[in-house]
Amino acid sequence: MSAQVQLFGGVVFSPNVPNPENVRRLDHGALPMIAAMHRHGIRLDIPYIQALNVRIVDLQRGYESEARSWLGRYQYRHAKHGYIPFNIGSRDHLAQLFFEELRIQGDGVELKRTPTGKREEVSAEILEPYRDRHPAVGPVIEWHSCEKLRNTYTSVLPGLVDSESRLHTKFNVTVASTGRLSSSNPNLQNIPIRTKLGKEIRGAFVCSPGRVLVSADMAQIEMVWAAHRSQDPVMLSVFRNRQDIHTRTTCEVFGLDYEKCADLTRRYEAKQTNEEESAAYLYFKQFQRLPCKTVGFGVLYGQTAEGLQKSLASEGIHWTLEQCEKFITQDFFAVYGGLRVMLEDDYSFARRYGMVVDYFGRVRLVPEAKSNLKWINNEGTRKAGNHPEQSSAQGGLKLSMAELQPICERMDVWPLLQIHDQLISDCPVGLAQEFADVKTWVMEHSVPLSVPTRASNDIGERWMDL
DNA sequence: CCACGTACACCC
DNA sequence: AAACGGGTGTACGTGG
């Protein structure tokens, strides 16, 4: 049995064993800040988001007329109602148009069916490779991407604000089985960031007059927890030396020198590399670091060779199933042998007991892991493999929230959002730097682990700038 | 008209 | 109860 651990507030407990008292204390400790987040709400710049909405509508008009200009008098053949007008928003219509009428897939190509097998899949991911096969494909993809941003964000959020233009999301504390918070009405944990246009939506979330937004987020927190729980020597060394874990993985796998790679990366990003060095860097980044990063990201989710192949394909790297299989089992886990042992231990614990436990003692039931049907069993072990890291990471942030709330009250800081590894607050301008430093310090020191946990902070007037 | 299942897309 | 863990919300299509 492992030794006892003392937490920030003087609480002592034994890690990794079921401990409902500890979980209750953790969950309840975060409630005052959650309540404050609900009360304050985040301010929305209404004219800004309305202008963005108009821009998106205009873009969509362009995409739709462009698409239709290539489709002649095409109409959808409905099983009951005969020919009806083509609806660019209907997946059924798109499937019939592209794969039955235009046959953009060519001959002898196996198309992927939806899970229920009703029709062919027409997601952006599926359609993407067919951009060159018909001029309507591109505009349709773009139209749908705009449709998502408009329907979910730019046209909806302005209608949900209070008299002071503030949005009060609801943080649900009993929904996620890992103990994470979830956010609804509206969900402010899924505001776009990945695409250029999507990220502009974050520009609509602003500080209050005379104040600024302060954000702090944990670096690679689930990997840090994996390092702590597994005691894998390479992982420990990565975080103790403040290295980038994906770059380190790459160096271990391909036999490169870490400092040279880190230096090359720094100089490339500062535009200080010559042509030859730039080419070397881009090769390193695309063909060596990217696969390592993808595996590193997927491994805690129980990613299979098929999953890796699909992820890499979306990045333009086409590997065979055998290559993916070998990369995970031999290359990656040759570096992180201790991580493999930890995951296998978690799997066998789940198979034996039908449950899994995080660092703080939060239990998740995974009865599927006791099944004799292989694919059901795999479902269970995947959940079991991910739970300790996700749940422990979440628990650590809840401790930070408990510690920070009294500080926020003393400094007149308004907590606004929690996004799993990140806290955003609204802070008086004069206190911003001091508060940002305190916030970061608390997040880094809430839980004593074998490796330092790193948090970084940002100060800005708009969420987009954080 | 409404409730629901489905497919899809956004986040960490 | 598929193939990558955890979430929320939307439009479409169908059936009561």
GROMACS .gro file of C-alpha atoms (C1' of nucleotides) in nm:
model
  494
    1MET     CA    1   0.000   0.000   0.000
    2SER     CA    2   0.135   0.337  -0.100
    3ALA     CA    3   0.233   0.604   0.148
    4GLN     CA    4   0.003   0.882   0.255
    5VAL     CA    5   0.007   1.219   0.086
    6GLN     CA    6  -0.055   1.561   0.236
    7LEU     CA    7  -0.240   1.817   0.031
    8PHE     CA    8  -0.219   2.196   0.040
    9GLY     CA    9  -0.489   2.244   0.303
   10GLY     CA   10  -0.336   1.987   0.540
   11VAL     CA   11  -0.559   1.702   0.425
   12VAL     CA   12  -0.392   1.361   0.438
   13PHE     CA   13  -0.500   1.064   0.227
   14SER     CA   14  -0.378   0.747   0.057
   15PRO     CA   15  -0.365   0.794  -0.319
   16ASN     CA   16  -0.516   0.560  -0.578
   17VAL     CA   17  -0.759   0.384  -0.347
   18PRO     CA   18  -1.137   0.443  -0.337
   19ASN     CA   19  -1.203   0.741  -0.113
   20PRO     CA   20  -1.554   0.892  -0.136
   21GLU     CA   21  -1.484   1.133   0.151
   22ASN     CA   22  -1.192   1.283  -0.033
   23VAL     CA   23  -1.391   1.308  -0.355
   24ARG     CA   24  -1.674   1.481  -0.174
   25ARG     CA   25  -1.431   1.732  -0.024
   26LEU     CA   26  -1.278   1.796  -0.365
   27ASP     CA   27  -1.609   1.842  -0.544
   28HIS     CA   28  -1.760   2.061  -0.274
   29GLY     CA   29  -1.444   2.271  -0.248
   30ALA     CA   30  -1.484   2.390  -0.606
   31LEU     CA   31  -1.848   2.492  -0.564
   32PRO     CA   32  -1.797   2.850  -0.437
   33MET     CA   33  -1.597   2.939  -0.748
   34ILE     CA   34  -1.845   2.759  -0.973
   35ALA     CA   35  -2.125   2.961  -0.814
   36ALA     CA   36  -1.926   3.282  -0.868
   37MET     CA   37  -1.874   3.191  -1.234
   38HIS     CA   38  -2.245   3.139  -1.272
   39ARG     CA   39  -2.326   3.472  -1.103
   40HIS     CA   40  -2.079   3.691  -1.290
   41GLY     CA   41  -2.109   3.556  -1.643
   42ILE     CA   42  -1.877   3.661  -1.924
   43ARG     CA   43  -1.940   3.978  -2.123
   44LEU     CA   44  -2.027   3.948  -2.489
   45ASP     CA   45  -1.950   4.223  -2.742
   46ILE     CA   46  -2.287   4.216  -2.921
   47PRO     CA   47  -2.207   4.450  -3.214
   48TYR     CA   48  -1.888   4.252  -3.278
   49ILE     CA   49  -2.058   3.913  -3.289
   50GLN     CA   50  -2.346   4.046  -3.496
   51ALA     CA   51  -2.101   4.186  -3.748
   52LEU     CA   52  -1.925   3.849  -3.756
   53ASN     CA   53  -2.260   3.679  -3.808
   54VAL     CA   54  -2.329   3.902  -4.109
   55ARG     CA   55  -1.989   3.818  -4.254
   56ILE     CA   56  -2.063   3.447  -4.218
   57VAL     CA   57  -2.404   3.481  -4.381
   58ASP     CA   58  -2.241   3.662  -4.674
   59LEU     CA   59  -1.978   3.391  -4.707
   60GLN     CA   60  -2.250   3.127  -4.707
   61ARG     CA   61  -2.446   3.304  -4.978
   62GLY     CA   62  -2.134   3.295  -5.193
   63TYR     CA   63  -2.059   2.930  -5.125
   64GLU     CA   64  -2.417   2.821  -5.190
   65SER     CA   65  -2.454   3.001  -5.521
   66GLU     CA   66  -2.110   2.876  -5.626
   67ALA     CA   67  -2.214   2.519  -5.545
   68ARG     CA   68  -2.552   2.548  -5.714
   69SER     CA   69  -2.397   2.696  -6.026
   70TRP     CA   70  -2.233   2.358  -6.086
   71LEU     CA   71  -2.543   2.149  -6.019
   72GLY     CA   72  -2.779   2.248  -6.302
   73ARG     CA   73  -3.136   2.145  -6.232
   74TYR     CA   74  -3.050   1.869  -5.989
   75GLN     CA   75  -3.332   1.779  -5.751
   76TYR     CA   76  -3.336   1.527  -5.467
   77ARG     CA   77  -3.531   1.207  -5.533
   78HIS     CA   78  -3.737   1.148  -5.220
   79ALA     CA   79  -3.863   0.794  -5.164
   80LYS     CA   80  -4.218   0.913  -5.095
   81HIS     CA   81  -4.249   1.265  -5.233
   82GLY     CA   82  -4.079   1.228  -5.569
   83TYR     CA   83  -3.846   1.510  -5.679
   84ILE     CA   84  -3.805   1.790  -5.426
   85PRO     CA   85  -3.576   2.097  -5.421
   86PHE     CA   86  -3.212   2.028  -5.333
   87ASN     CA   87  -3.126   2.129  -4.978
   88ILE     CA   88  -2.755   2.198  -4.932
   89GLY     CA   89  -2.800   2.145  -4.558
   90SER     CA   90  -2.935   1.791  -4.588
   91ARG     CA   91  -2.682   1.509  -4.555
   92ASP     CA   92  -2.921   1.276  -4.736
   93HIS     CA   93  -2.931   1.513  -5.033
   94LEU     CA   94  -2.553   1.546  -5.038
   95ALA     CA   95  -2.504   1.170  -5.032
   96GLN     CA   96  -2.738   1.118  -5.327
   97LEU     CA   97  -2.594   1.412  -5.520
   98PHE     CA   98  -2.226   1.331  -5.485
   99PHE     CA   99  -2.223   0.953  -5.471
  100GLU     CA  100  -2.524   0.850  -5.683
  101GLU     CA  101  -2.572   1.131  -5.937
  102LEU     CA  102  -2.223   1.272  -5.988
  103ARG     CA  103  -2.042   0.955  -5.872
  104ILE     CA  104  -1.743   1.165  -5.766
  105GLN     CA  105  -1.592   0.856  -5.607
  106GLY     CA  106  -1.526   0.697  -5.949
  107ASP     CA  107  -1.559   0.325  -6.016
  108GLY     CA  108  -1.483   0.045  -5.775
  109VAL     CA  109  -1.434   0.271  -5.475
  110GLU     CA  110  -1.568   0.142  -5.144
  111LEU     CA  111  -1.761   0.417  -4.969
  112LYS     CA  112  -1.803   0.437  -4.595
  113ARG     CA  113  -2.157   0.395  -4.463
  114THR     CA  114  -2.293   0.575  -4.158
  115PRO     CA  115  -2.303   0.367  -3.836
  116THR     CA  116  -2.666   0.275  -3.902
  117GLY     CA  117  -2.589   0.193  -4.264
  118LYS     CA  118  -2.867   0.415  -4.401
  119ARG     CA  119  -2.647   0.599  -4.651
  120GLU     CA  120  -2.291   0.699  -4.733
  121GLU     CA  121  -2.105   0.926  -4.494
  122VAL     CA  122  -2.078   1.286  -4.617
  123SER     CA  123  -1.882   1.448  -4.334
  124ALA     CA  124  -1.617   1.709  -4.420
  125GLU     CA  125  -1.352   1.445  -4.347
  126ILE     CA  126  -1.501   1.208  -4.606
  127LEU     CA  127  -1.568   1.477  -4.869
  128GLU     CA  128  -1.228   1.649  -4.833
  129PRO     CA  129  -1.040   1.411  -5.067
  130TYR     CA  130  -1.301   1.472  -5.340
  131ARG     CA  131  -1.246   1.849  -5.365
  132ASP     CA  132  -1.065   1.799  -5.695
  133ARG     CA  133  -1.324   1.558  -5.833
  134HIS     CA  134  -1.605   1.813  -5.864
  135PRO     CA  135  -1.615   2.193  -5.824
  136ALA     CA  136  -1.921   2.181  -5.596
  137VAL     CA  137  -1.747   1.978  -5.325
  138GLY     CA  138  -1.532   2.260  -5.187
  139PRO     CA  139  -1.813   2.517  -5.156
  140VAL     CA  140  -2.036   2.257  -4.988
  141ILE     CA  141  -1.770   2.182  -4.725
  142GLU     CA  142  -1.716   2.553  -4.660
  143TRP     CA  143  -2.090   2.618  -4.642
  144HIS     CA  144  -2.135   2.351  -4.377
  145SER     CA  145  -1.845   2.481  -4.173
  146CYS     CA  146  -2.002   2.831  -4.176
  147GLU     CA  147  -2.342   2.681  -4.096
  148LYS     CA  148  -2.197   2.526  -3.780
  149LEU     CA  149  -2.041   2.851  -3.660
  150ARG     CA  150  -2.355   3.050  -3.737
  151ASN     CA  151  -2.612   2.811  -3.594
  152THR     CA  152  -2.422   2.721  -3.280
  153TYR     CA  153  -2.252   3.048  -3.194
  154THR     CA  154  -2.287   3.376  -3.381
  155SER     CA  155  -2.665   3.376  -3.428
  156VAL     CA  156  -2.749   3.213  -3.093
  157LEU     CA  157  -2.527   3.370  -2.826
  158PRO     CA  158  -2.657   3.730  -2.859
  159GLY     CA  159  -3.003   3.604  -2.763
  160LEU     CA  160  -2.878   3.453  -2.437
  161VAL     CA  161  -2.722   3.759  -2.271
  162ASP     CA  162  -2.859   3.945  -1.968
  163SER     CA  163  -2.925   4.321  -1.946
  164GLU     CA  164  -2.548   4.380  -1.911
  165SER     CA  165  -2.457   4.171  -2.215
  166ARG     CA  166  -2.327   3.890  -1.999
  167LEU     CA  167  -2.361   3.518  -2.068
  168HIS     CA  168  -2.426   3.293  -1.769
  169THR     CA  169  -2.339   2.937  -1.859
  170LYS     CA  170  -2.444   2.652  -1.637
  171PHE     CA  171  -2.159   2.437  -1.509
  172ASN     CA  172  -2.287   2.087  -1.447
  173VAL     CA  173  -2.104   1.906  -1.170
  174THR     CA  174  -2.267   1.562  -1.183
  175VAL     CA  175  -2.263   1.486  -1.555
  176ALA     CA  176  -1.915   1.367  -1.656
  177SER     CA  177  -1.813   1.032  -1.511
  178THR     CA  178  -1.454   1.149  -1.469
  179GLY     CA  179  -1.562   1.438  -1.244
  180ARG     CA  180  -1.500   1.700  -1.508
  181LEU     CA  181  -1.738   1.993  -1.524
  182SER     CA  182  -1.958   2.024  -1.829
  183SER     CA  183  -2.108   2.348  -1.955
  184SER     CA  184  -2.450   2.407  -2.105
  185ASN     CA  185  -2.706   2.673  -2.202
  186PRO     CA  186  -2.484   2.791  -2.359
  187ASN     CA  187  -2.185   2.556  -2.366
  188LEU     CA  188  -1.887   2.789  -2.324
  189GLN     CA  189  -1.637   2.504  -2.311
  190ASN     CA  190  -1.656   2.446  -2.686
  191ILE     CA  191  -1.604   2.794  -2.831
  192PRO     CA  192  -1.404   2.750  -3.155
  193ILE     CA  193  -1.028   2.799  -3.166
  194ARG     CA  194  -0.894   2.570  -3.440
  195THR     CA  195  -0.983   2.757  -3.760
  196LYS     CA  196  -0.916   3.121  -3.838
  197LEU     CA  197  -1.281   3.217  -3.881
  198GLY     CA  198  -1.389   3.011  -3.581
  199LYS     CA  199  -1.131   3.172  -3.357
  200GLU     CA  200  -1.273   3.514  -3.437
  201ILE     CA  201  -1.576   3.415  -3.229
  202ARG     CA  202  -1.347   3.433  -2.925
  203GLY     CA  203  -1.305   3.802  -3.006
  204ALA     CA  204  -1.665   3.852  -2.895
  205PHE     CA  205  -1.587   3.752  -2.536
  206VAL     CA  206  -1.452   4.061  -2.362
  207CYS     CA  207  -1.350   4.199  -2.024
  208SER     CA  208  -1.560   4.449  -1.832
  209PRO     CA  209  -1.481   4.824  -1.833
  210GLY     CA  210  -1.167   4.908  -1.634
  211ARG     CA  211  -1.076   4.541  -1.616
  212VAL     CA  212  -0.895   4.271  -1.816
  213LEU     CA  213  -0.929   3.899  -1.875
  214VAL     CA  214  -0.670   3.680  -1.705
  215SER     CA  215  -0.631   3.323  -1.822
  216ALA     CA  216  -0.408   3.046  -1.688
  217ASP     CA  217  -0.381   2.695  -1.823
  218MET     CA  218  -0.192   2.382  -1.725
  219ALA     CA  219   0.070   2.244  -1.964
  220GLN     CA  220   0.026   1.878  -2.069
  221ILE     CA  221  -0.151   1.807  -1.743
  222GLU     CA  222  -0.271   1.454  -1.826
  223MET     CA  223   0.079   1.358  -1.939
  224VAL     CA  224   0.217   1.498  -1.614
  225TRP     CA  225  -0.024   1.279  -1.422
  226ALA     CA  226   0.077   0.982  -1.634
  227ALA     CA  227   0.440   1.054  -1.548
  228HIS     CA  228   0.358   1.072  -1.179
  229ARG     CA  229   0.145   0.759  -1.167
  230SER     CA  230   0.370   0.549  -1.388
  231GLN     CA  231   0.708   0.678  -1.266
  232ASP     CA  232   0.829   0.611  -1.619
  233PRO     CA  233   1.192   0.729  -1.613
  234VAL     CA  234   1.183   0.904  -1.951
  235MET     CA  235   0.858   1.084  -1.871
  236LEU     CA  236   0.995   1.194  -1.535
  237SER     CA  237   1.307   1.326  -1.706
  238VAL     CA  238   1.100   1.514  -1.966
  239PHE     CA  239   0.908   1.715  -1.711
  240ARG     CA  240   1.193   1.756  -1.464
  241ASN     CA  241   1.398   1.912  -1.742
  242ARG     CA  242   1.105   2.118  -1.869
  243GLN     CA  243   1.127   1.957  -2.210
  244ASP     CA  244   0.861   1.941  -2.478
  245ILE     CA  245   0.733   1.585  -2.448
  246HIS     CA  246   0.660   1.532  -2.818
  247THR     CA  247   1.001   1.661  -2.921
  248ARG     CA  248   1.165   1.434  -2.663
  249THR     CA  249   0.965   1.132  -2.788
  250THR     CA  250   1.079   1.213  -3.141
  251CYS     CA  251   1.441   1.229  -3.036
  252GLU     CA  252   1.421   0.899  -2.848
  253VAL     CA  253   1.247   0.724  -3.139
  254PHE     CA  254   1.469   0.856  -3.416
  255GLY     CA  255   1.795   0.882  -3.222
  256LEU     CA  256   1.824   1.262  -3.241
  257ASP     CA  257   1.980   1.506  -2.996
  258TYR     CA  258   1.718   1.693  -2.792
  259GLU     CA  259   1.906   2.019  -2.754
  260LYS     CA  260   1.981   2.035  -3.126
  261CYS     CA  261   1.615   1.980  -3.215
  262ALA     CA  262   1.494   2.230  -2.957
  263ASP     CA  263   1.747   2.484  -3.080
  264LEU     CA  264   1.651   2.430  -3.445
  265THR     CA  265   1.284   2.474  -3.350
  266ARG     CA  266   1.359   2.797  -3.163
  267ARG     CA  267   1.562   2.940  -3.446
  268TYR     CA  268   1.308   2.842  -3.713
  269GLU     CA  269   1.026   3.004  -3.518
  270ALA     CA  270   1.237   3.318  -3.486
  271LYS     CA  271   1.296   3.302  -3.864
  272GLN     CA  272   1.670   3.266  -3.811
  273THR     CA  273   1.728   2.951  -4.016
  274ASN     CA  274   1.877   2.935  -4.366
  275GLU     CA  275   1.711   2.743  -4.647
  276GLU     CA  276   1.883   2.414  -4.572
  277GLU     CA  277   1.805   2.430  -4.202
  278SER     CA  278   1.445   2.525  -4.270
  279ALA     CA  279   1.403   2.222  -4.493
  280ALA     CA  280   1.556   1.999  -4.225
  281TYR     CA  281   1.323   2.145  -3.964
  282LEU     CA  282   1.011   2.102  -4.176
  283TYR     CA  283   1.103   1.738  -4.242
  284PHE     CA  284   1.157   1.682  -3.870
  285LYS     CA  285   0.828   1.847  -3.782
  286GLN     CA  286   0.610   1.675  -4.043
  287PHE     CA  287   0.751   1.325  -4.068
  288GLN     CA  288   0.908   1.265  -3.729
  289ARG     CA  289   0.755   1.486  -3.461
  290LEU     CA  290   0.399   1.481  -3.594
  291PRO     CA  291   0.358   1.101  -3.577
  292CYS     CA  292   0.512   1.103  -3.230
  293LYS     CA  293   0.283   1.382  -3.118
  294THR     CA  294  -0.020   1.202  -3.260
  295VAL     CA  295   0.063   0.880  -3.078
  296GLY     CA  296   0.145   1.067  -2.759
  297PHE     CA  297  -0.194   1.234  -2.778
  298GLY     CA  298  -0.384   0.914  -2.854
  299VAL     CA  299  -0.207   0.674  -2.623
  300LEU     CA  300  -0.390   0.782  -2.309
  301TYR     CA  301  -0.715   0.735  -2.500
  302GLY     CA  302  -0.630   0.374  -2.584
  303GLN     CA  303  -0.576   0.457  -2.949
  304THR     CA  304  -0.551   0.157  -3.182
  305ALA     CA  305  -0.348   0.124  -3.500
  306GLU     CA  306  -0.663   0.203  -3.701
  307GLY     CA  307  -0.718   0.518  -3.497
  308LEU     CA  308  -0.360   0.630  -3.548
  309GLN     CA  309  -0.383   0.565  -3.922
  310LYS     CA  310  -0.694   0.780  -3.945
  311SER     CA  311  -0.544   1.064  -3.737
  312LEU     CA  312  -0.229   1.068  -3.947
  313ALA     CA  313  -0.428   1.059  -4.270
  314SER     CA  314  -0.608   1.377  -4.166
  315GLU     CA  315  -0.263   1.539  -4.137
  316GLY     CA  316  -0.165   1.420  -4.484
  317ILE     CA  317   0.054   1.131  -4.369
  318HIS     CA  318  -0.043   0.796  -4.517
  319TRP     CA  319   0.092   0.498  -4.328
  320THR     CA  320  -0.002   0.133  -4.360
  321LEU     CA  321  -0.178  -0.037  -4.072
  322GLU     CA  322   0.139  -0.237  -4.013
  323GLN     CA  323   0.348   0.079  -3.986
  324CYS     CA  324   0.103   0.225  -3.734
  325GLU     CA  325   0.093  -0.097  -3.534
  326LYS     CA  326   0.471  -0.113  -3.520
  327PHE     CA  327   0.503   0.254  -3.433
  328ILE     CA  328   0.277   0.223  -3.129
  329THR     CA  329   0.388  -0.112  -2.990
  330GLN     CA  330   0.757  -0.100  -3.073
  331ASP     CA  331   0.873   0.256  -3.129
  332PHE     CA  332   0.660   0.453  -2.883
  333PHE     CA  333   0.639   0.202  -2.601
  334ALA     CA  334   1.007   0.119  -2.635
  335VAL     CA  335   1.064   0.473  -2.512
  336TYR     CA  336   0.790   0.476  -2.248
  337GLY     CA  337   0.800   0.122  -2.112
  338GLY     CA  338   0.685   0.233  -1.769
  339LEU     CA  339   0.380   0.397  -1.921
  340ARG     CA  340   0.288   0.070  -2.089
  341VAL     CA  341   0.315  -0.114  -1.757
  342MET     CA  342   0.092   0.144  -1.587
  343LEU     CA  343  -0.174   0.121  -1.858
  344GLU     CA  344  -0.169  -0.259  -1.847
  345ASP     CA  345  -0.205  -0.246  -1.468
  346ASP     CA  346  -0.505  -0.016  -1.503
  347TYR     CA  347  -0.654  -0.250  -1.765
  348SER     CA  348  -0.616  -0.562  -1.553
  349PHE     CA  349  -0.750  -0.384  -1.245
  350ALA     CA  350  -1.057  -0.288  -1.446
  351ARG     CA  351  -1.097  -0.640  -1.584
  352ARG     CA  352  -1.077  -0.788  -1.236
  353TYR     CA  353  -1.290  -0.542  -1.039
  354GLY     CA  354  -1.506  -0.375  -1.305
  355MET     CA  355  -1.390  -0.036  -1.179
  356VAL     CA  356  -1.100   0.203  -1.186
  357VAL     CA  357  -0.977   0.461  -0.934
  358ASP     CA  358  -0.804   0.796  -0.978
  359TYR     CA  359  -0.531   0.948  -0.761
  360PHE     CA  360  -0.776   1.121  -0.528
  361GLY     CA  361  -0.993   0.811  -0.485
  362ARG     CA  362  -1.268   0.885  -0.737
  363VAL     CA  363  -1.414   0.557  -0.858
  364ARG     CA  364  -1.550   0.492  -1.203
  365LEU     CA  365  -1.747   0.176  -1.269
  366VAL     CA  366  -1.658   0.000  -1.594
  367PRO     CA  367  -1.859  -0.324  -1.588
  368GLU     CA  368  -1.786  -0.367  -1.962
  369ALA     CA  369  -1.427  -0.450  -1.870
  370LYS     CA  370  -1.547  -0.781  -1.723
  371SER     CA  371  -1.723  -0.885  -2.042
  372ASN     CA  372  -1.605  -1.187  -2.238
  373LEU     CA  373  -1.703  -1.023  -2.565
  374LYS     CA  374  -1.383  -0.875  -2.693
  375TRP     CA  375  -1.511  -0.550  -2.837
  376ILE     CA  376  -1.718  -0.475  -2.527
  377ASN     CA  377  -1.422  -0.557  -2.309
  378ASN     CA  378  -1.207  -0.321  -2.516
  379GLU     CA  379  -1.461  -0.042  -2.465
  380GLY     CA  380  -1.429  -0.087  -2.092
  381THR     CA  381  -1.053  -0.101  -2.080
  382ARG     CA  382  -1.023   0.211  -2.297
  383LYS     CA  383  -1.237   0.401  -2.048
  384ALA     CA  384  -1.040   0.250  -1.762
  385GLY     CA  385  -0.710   0.345  -1.921
  386ASN     CA  386  -0.807   0.709  -1.961
  387HIS     CA  387  -0.997   0.764  -1.638
  388PRO     CA  388  -0.711   0.800  -1.384
  389GLU     CA  389  -0.536   1.072  -1.583
  390GLN     CA  390  -0.844   1.269  -1.684
  391SER     CA  391  -1.002   1.237  -1.341
  392SER     CA  392  -0.687   1.320  -1.145
  393ALA     CA  393  -0.616   1.620  -1.370
  394GLN     CA  394  -0.966   1.744  -1.312
  395GLY     CA  395  -0.930   1.688  -0.936
  396GLY     CA  396  -0.615   1.895  -0.926
  397LEU     CA  397  -0.788   2.186  -1.095
  398LYS     CA  398  -1.077   2.163  -0.849
  399LEU     CA  399  -0.826   2.200  -0.565
  400SER     CA  400  -0.688   2.509  -0.737
  401MET     CA  401  -1.037   2.651  -0.769
  402ALA     CA  402  -1.099   2.601  -0.398
  403GLU     CA  403  -0.775   2.776  -0.306
  404LEU     CA  404  -0.820   3.061  -0.552
  405GLN     CA  405  -1.176   3.159  -0.468
  406PRO     CA  406  -1.094   3.345  -0.139
  407ILE     CA  407  -0.807   3.519  -0.320
  408CYS     CA  408  -1.046   3.627  -0.596
  409GLU     CA  409  -1.282   3.769  -0.338
  410ARG     CA  410  -1.007   3.969  -0.168
  411MET     CA  411  -0.870   4.103  -0.500
  412ASP     CA  412  -1.210   4.181  -0.654
  413VAL     CA  413  -1.147   3.924  -0.927
  414TRP     CA  414  -1.446   3.765  -1.099
  415PRO     CA  415  -1.405   3.402  -1.196
  416LEU     CA  416  -1.571   3.344  -1.534
  417LEU     CA  417  -1.494   3.009  -1.694
  418GLN     CA  418  -1.332   2.672  -1.628
  419ILE     CA  419  -1.231   2.479  -1.937
  420HIS     CA  420  -1.085   2.156  -1.800
  421ASP     CA  421  -0.722   2.267  -1.772
  422GLN     CA  422  -0.780   2.641  -1.780
  423LEU     CA  423  -0.933   2.914  -1.564
  424ILE     CA  424  -1.044   3.250  -1.702
  425SER     CA  425  -1.124   3.548  -1.480
  426ASP     CA  426  -1.211   3.914  -1.507
  427CYS     CA  427  -0.967   4.122  -1.303
  428PRO     CA  428  -0.915   4.494  -1.222
  429VAL     CA  429  -0.649   4.629  -1.460
  430GLY     CA  430  -0.414   4.734  -1.181
  431LEU     CA  431  -0.404   4.388  -1.026
  432ALA     CA  432  -0.379   4.185  -1.345
  433GLN     CA  433  -0.013   4.087  -1.335
  434GLU     CA  434  -0.012   4.017  -0.965
  435PHE     CA  435  -0.326   3.806  -0.989
  436ALA     CA  436  -0.198   3.620  -1.296
  437ASP     CA  437   0.116   3.525  -1.106
  438VAL     CA  438  -0.075   3.411  -0.798
  439LYS     CA  439  -0.318   3.212  -1.010
  440THR     CA  440  -0.037   3.037  -1.192
  441TRP     CA  441   0.147   2.966  -0.869
  442VAL     CA  442  -0.160   2.811  -0.709
  443MET     CA  443  -0.232   2.594  -1.014
  444GLU     CA  444   0.127   2.473  -1.015
  445HIS     CA  445   0.133   2.392  -0.643
  446SER     CA  446  -0.212   2.253  -0.564
  447VAL     CA  447  -0.091   1.896  -0.577
  448PRO     CA  448   0.259   1.779  -0.487
  449LEU     CA  449   0.373   1.546  -0.767
  450SER     CA  450   0.700   1.378  -0.861
  451VAL     CA  451   0.749   1.632  -1.136
  452PRO     CA  452   0.685   2.005  -1.155
  453THR     CA  453   0.348   2.101  -1.305
  454ARG     CA  454   0.369   2.404  -1.529
  455ALA     CA  455   0.099   2.662  -1.590
  456SER     CA  456   0.117   2.965  -1.814
  457ASN     CA  457  -0.092   3.279  -1.807
  458ASP     CA  458  -0.217   3.547  -2.040
  459ILE     CA  459  -0.373   3.890  -1.997
  460GLY     CA  460  -0.595   4.055  -2.258
  461GLU     CA  461  -0.911   4.244  -2.332
  462ARG     CA  462  -1.057   3.975  -2.558
  463TRP     CA  463  -1.060   3.597  -2.520
  464MET     CA  464  -0.921   3.575  -2.873
  465ASP     CA  465  -0.600   3.744  -2.755
  466LEU     CA  466  -0.536   3.503  -2.465
  467DC     C1'  467  -4.693   2.006  -3.388
  468DC     C1'  468  -4.366   1.766  -3.107
  469DA     C1'  469  -4.032   1.417  -2.952
  470DC     C1'  470  -3.675   1.147  -3.072
  471DG     C1'  471  -3.286   0.927  -3.314
  472DT     C1'  472  -2.908   1.028  -3.619
  473DA     C1'  473  -2.507   1.247  -3.813
  474DC     C1'  474  -2.211   1.583  -3.764
  475DA     C1'  475  -1.900   1.941  -3.563
  476DC     C1'  476  -1.715   2.222  -3.189
  477DC     C1'  477  -1.406   2.196  -2.734
  478DC     C1'  478  -1.022   1.979  -2.377
  479DA     C1'  479  -2.267  -0.136  -2.642
  480DA     C1'  480  -1.710  -0.042  -3.205
  481DA     C1'  481  -1.253   0.064  -3.360
  482DC     C1'  482  -0.971   0.757  -2.947
  483DG     C1'  483  -1.118   0.925  -2.358
  484DG     C1'  484  -1.468   1.311  -2.179
  485DG     C1'  485  -1.850   1.653  -2.309
  486DT     C1'  486  -2.297   1.991  -2.578
  487DG     C1'  487  -2.579   2.155  -2.952
  488DT     C1'  488  -2.761   2.182  -3.416
  489DA     C1'  489  -3.047   2.048  -3.838
  490DC     C1'  490  -3.256   1.687  -4.069
  491DG     C1'  491  -3.573   1.316  -4.105
  492DT     C1'  492  -3.928   1.027  -3.924
  493DG     C1'  493  -4.314   0.878  -3.677
  494DG     C1'  494  -4.667   0.957  -3.325
   0.00000   0.00000   0.00000
